[in-house]
Amino acid sequence: MPRDVVVVGAGVGGLAAAARLQAAGHRVTVLEQADAVGGKLGTLERDGFVFDTGPSLVTMPHVLTELLAATGGEVDALGLERLDVACRYRFADGTLLDLPGDLAAVPDALDAALGPGRGAQWTAFLERAERIWDVTHGPFLFSPITVGDMARLSRRVPDIATVAPWRSLRALGRRYLTDPRLVALLDRYATYTGSDPRRAPAALATVPYAEQTWGSWYVPGGLGRIATVLAERVEALGGSVETGVEVTDVLVGGGRASGVRLADGTVRGADVVVANADATQVYSRLVAGPAGRRASARLARATPSLAGFVLLLALDDPPPVPHHQVFFAEDYDEEFDGVFGRNGPPRPVARPTVYVAAPDDPAIVPGPGTGAWFVLVNAPRHDPAPGSTSGLDWDAPGLAASYADDVLAVLASRGLDVRHRVRHRTVLTPADLERATLTPGGSIYGTSSNGARAAFLRPANRSPVPGLYLVGGSSHPGGGLPLVMLSARIVADLVGTPSRRVGPNGRAEGAESARTVALRAPSRPERSR
């Protein structure tokens, strides 16, 4: 029978789950505490400038197009555009690398920019990453990982050797990469999960593999359109999306989730509750009783992910630059030490790696000769407690403005000075992200992947409370747009469809499950040898 489903949170994970469940025949209501949908995929408009405040590129685009197709939407509704230059990198020694969006062209570009043989090193690393992908993407990305999955994997000795769970991403990279610039390039991918490459598992080699295999893509008009299109899809299917509605409790009756209580005291009954909120918030604030306490204690054993310090720059006469640029720190290890509070308390990094997204998109600016740039640096999470060892007080008077000046000065020292072109700027700190999305500390990905056991400390999609499911970047399989959308697919599969009997494992019997059928990805391109 169709079920009444309440989805708490209208981030991409919540909206994707809502669209899938509504398309499957359930009755879905999405409740969002903010005044707009999107969550961390936020949008800010000011004086005709439109800024994405979260993700700035789409990877694994087939995950998004499959979601649209599965929910009856137009697959090309977003008009995805592939970037010819995936990213321009400036290394600590001043070397510039324009990394092509076409995988086949990457080795030659590396040789040309960094010296002969660098392309072969990177190709050898990606071949190892591809083997890791083949072993891990089924159980770790496309299904709700279980003890059985881990047991089966542990019995396959060749697969264990391929994944090398005892080895960090940095250590794996150094087996293939002798050029420190290639090591820095690889290190950056650990930050996609909010992690430190010296502690993140070797399995994260799949991140650059996926990005370079299926390319980097942009949504004209800004990535915030993804959330808008998904919300429209929910409503077109007969569901509802309500903003400005805060959920304060997940109610439990008869041993299972029975609905939610709102801030005004109203109760919304439900057969199923899907929480697209940070898992720490879910278990510490929304779920009462032993189940919430046990889950909170488990989460406390994981390292929170890094946060981000963001500048939104409205520019006049911006210089012509690629869509994405990364200006590496002179000392990347010092940056990770500062962000995660090693060799001292957590602290703003004096000379951080600076990431710039500068879309050449007339839809996001008020007219010709203007630019809407997103500038990001890794940052410690927000924690205003005096003497905190897990973060710092980003609300301290003058800190945000002075650090914004420092970041622009660092960018200028590395060859991109836009300070005289700024019409206005907006500063977003980890404290601002915490307030906007109720994400503790502004940790972008919930928990990091630091440590060999991190993947198993990440909250499961099926909660300890029957009828309550978790979706989004802080739950399995992790953060980033494609993984968040995959978490929605997993949750929809667990809830099941009204037309099929739900078996004891929570899946619709006879349904095509995410565990047994991976997404039909486009053919992987041949890599240059």
PDB file of N, CA, C and O in Angstrom, residues 44 72 98 135 158 161 181 239 294 296 305-306 422 499 522:
ATOM      1  N   LEU A  44      22.679  32.450  -3.673  1.00  0.00           N
ATOM      2  CA  LEU A  44      22.520  33.806  -3.151  1.00  0.00           C
ATOM      3  C   LEU A  44      22.463  34.765  -4.328  1.00  0.00           C
ATOM      4  O   LEU A  44      23.305  34.702  -5.228  1.00  0.00           O
ATOM      5  N   GLY A  72      10.558  10.569 -14.118  1.00  0.00           N
ATOM      6  CA  GLY A  72       9.695  11.061 -15.177  1.00  0.00           C
ATOM      7  C   GLY A  72      10.021  12.439 -15.683  1.00  0.00           C
ATOM      8  O   GLY A  72       9.227  13.040 -16.412  1.00  0.00           O
ATOM      9  N   ASP A  98      46.746  23.212 -17.076  1.00  0.00           N
ATOM     10  CA  ASP A  98      45.343  23.185 -17.491  1.00  0.00           C
ATOM     11  C   ASP A  98      44.968  21.724 -17.710  1.00  0.00           C
ATOM     12  O   ASP A  98      45.346  21.115 -18.720  1.00  0.00           O
ATOM     13  N   VAL A 135      36.104  -2.859  -7.436  1.00  0.00           N
ATOM     14  CA  VAL A 135      35.877  -3.658  -6.233  1.00  0.00           C
ATOM     15  C   VAL A 135      34.859  -3.003  -5.302  1.00  0.00           C
ATOM     16  O   VAL A 135      34.019  -3.675  -4.705  1.00  0.00           O
ATOM     17  N   PRO A 158      42.499 -11.026  -2.973  1.00  0.00           N
ATOM     18  CA  PRO A 158      42.980 -10.116  -4.032  1.00  0.00           C
ATOM     19  C   PRO A 158      42.293  -8.748  -3.984  1.00  0.00           C
ATOM     20  O   PRO A 158      42.932  -7.725  -4.244  1.00  0.00           O
ATOM     21  N   ALA A 161      43.780  -6.673  -1.217  1.00  0.00           N
ATOM     22  CA  ALA A 161      45.083  -6.150  -1.618  1.00  0.00           C
ATOM     23  C   ALA A 161      44.932  -4.959  -2.564  1.00  0.00           C
ATOM     24  O   ALA A 161      45.724  -4.008  -2.513  1.00  0.00           O
ATOM     25  N   ARG A 181      54.273  17.667  -7.234  1.00  0.00           N
ATOM     26  CA  ARG A 181      53.098  18.377  -7.749  1.00  0.00           C
ATOM     27  C   ARG A 181      51.961  17.407  -8.031  1.00  0.00           C
ATOM     28  O   ARG A 181      50.783  17.725  -7.799  1.00  0.00           O
ATOM     29  N   GLY A 239       3.476  15.390  -4.919  1.00  0.00           N
ATOM     30  CA  GLY A 239       3.970  15.616  -3.577  1.00  0.00           C
ATOM     31  C   GLY A 239       3.947  17.090  -3.227  1.00  0.00           C
ATOM     32  O   GLY A 239       3.576  17.942  -4.042  1.00  0.00           O
ATOM     33  N   ARG A 294      22.786   6.168  21.567  1.00  0.00           N
ATOM     34  CA  ARG A 294      23.799   5.232  21.075  1.00  0.00           C
ATOM     35  C   ARG A 294      24.386   5.695  19.742  1.00  0.00           C
ATOM     36  O   ARG A 294      25.598   5.628  19.512  1.00  0.00           O
ATOM     37  N   SER A 296      24.507   8.762  18.617  1.00  0.00           N
ATOM     38  CA  SER A 296      25.309   9.962  18.866  1.00  0.00           C
ATOM     39  C   SER A 296      26.684   9.595  19.395  1.00  0.00           C
ATOM     40  O   SER A 296      27.700  10.190  18.997  1.00  0.00           O
ATOM     41  N   SER A 305      34.285  16.505   9.539  1.00  0.00           N
ATOM     42  CA  SER A 305      34.941  16.943   8.313  1.00  0.00           C
ATOM     43  C   SER A 305      35.391  18.389   8.450  1.00  0.00           C
ATOM     44  O   SER A 305      34.959  19.124   9.345  1.00  0.00           O
ATOM     45  N   LEU A 306      36.274  18.781   7.550  1.00  0.00           N
ATOM     46  CA  LEU A 306      36.683  20.179   7.527  1.00  0.00           C
ATOM     47  C   LEU A 306      35.507  21.061   7.121  1.00  0.00           C
ATOM     48  O   LEU A 306      34.481  20.582   6.624  1.00  0.00           O
ATOM     49  N   VAL A 422      36.520  44.422  -7.343  1.00  0.00           N
ATOM     50  CA  VAL A 422      35.404  43.953  -6.526  1.00  0.00           C
ATOM     51  C   VAL A 422      34.361  45.058  -6.359  1.00  0.00           C
ATOM     52  O   VAL A 422      34.637  46.105  -5.771  1.00  0.00           O
ATOM     53  N   SER A 499       3.558  -1.244  -4.938  1.00  0.00           N
ATOM     54  CA  SER A 499       3.054  -2.317  -5.781  1.00  0.00           C
ATOM     55  C   SER A 499       3.708  -3.660  -5.489  1.00  0.00           C
ATOM     56  O   SER A 499       3.332  -4.669  -6.055  1.00  0.00           O
ATOM     57  N   PRO A 522      27.761   5.541 -18.558  1.00  0.00           N
ATOM     58  CA  PRO A 522      28.304   5.525 -19.908  1.00  0.00           C
ATOM     59  C   PRO A 522      29.582   4.698 -19.955  1.00  0.00           C
ATOM     60  O   PRO A 522      30.254   4.511 -18.945  1.00  0.00           O
TER      61      PRO A 522
END
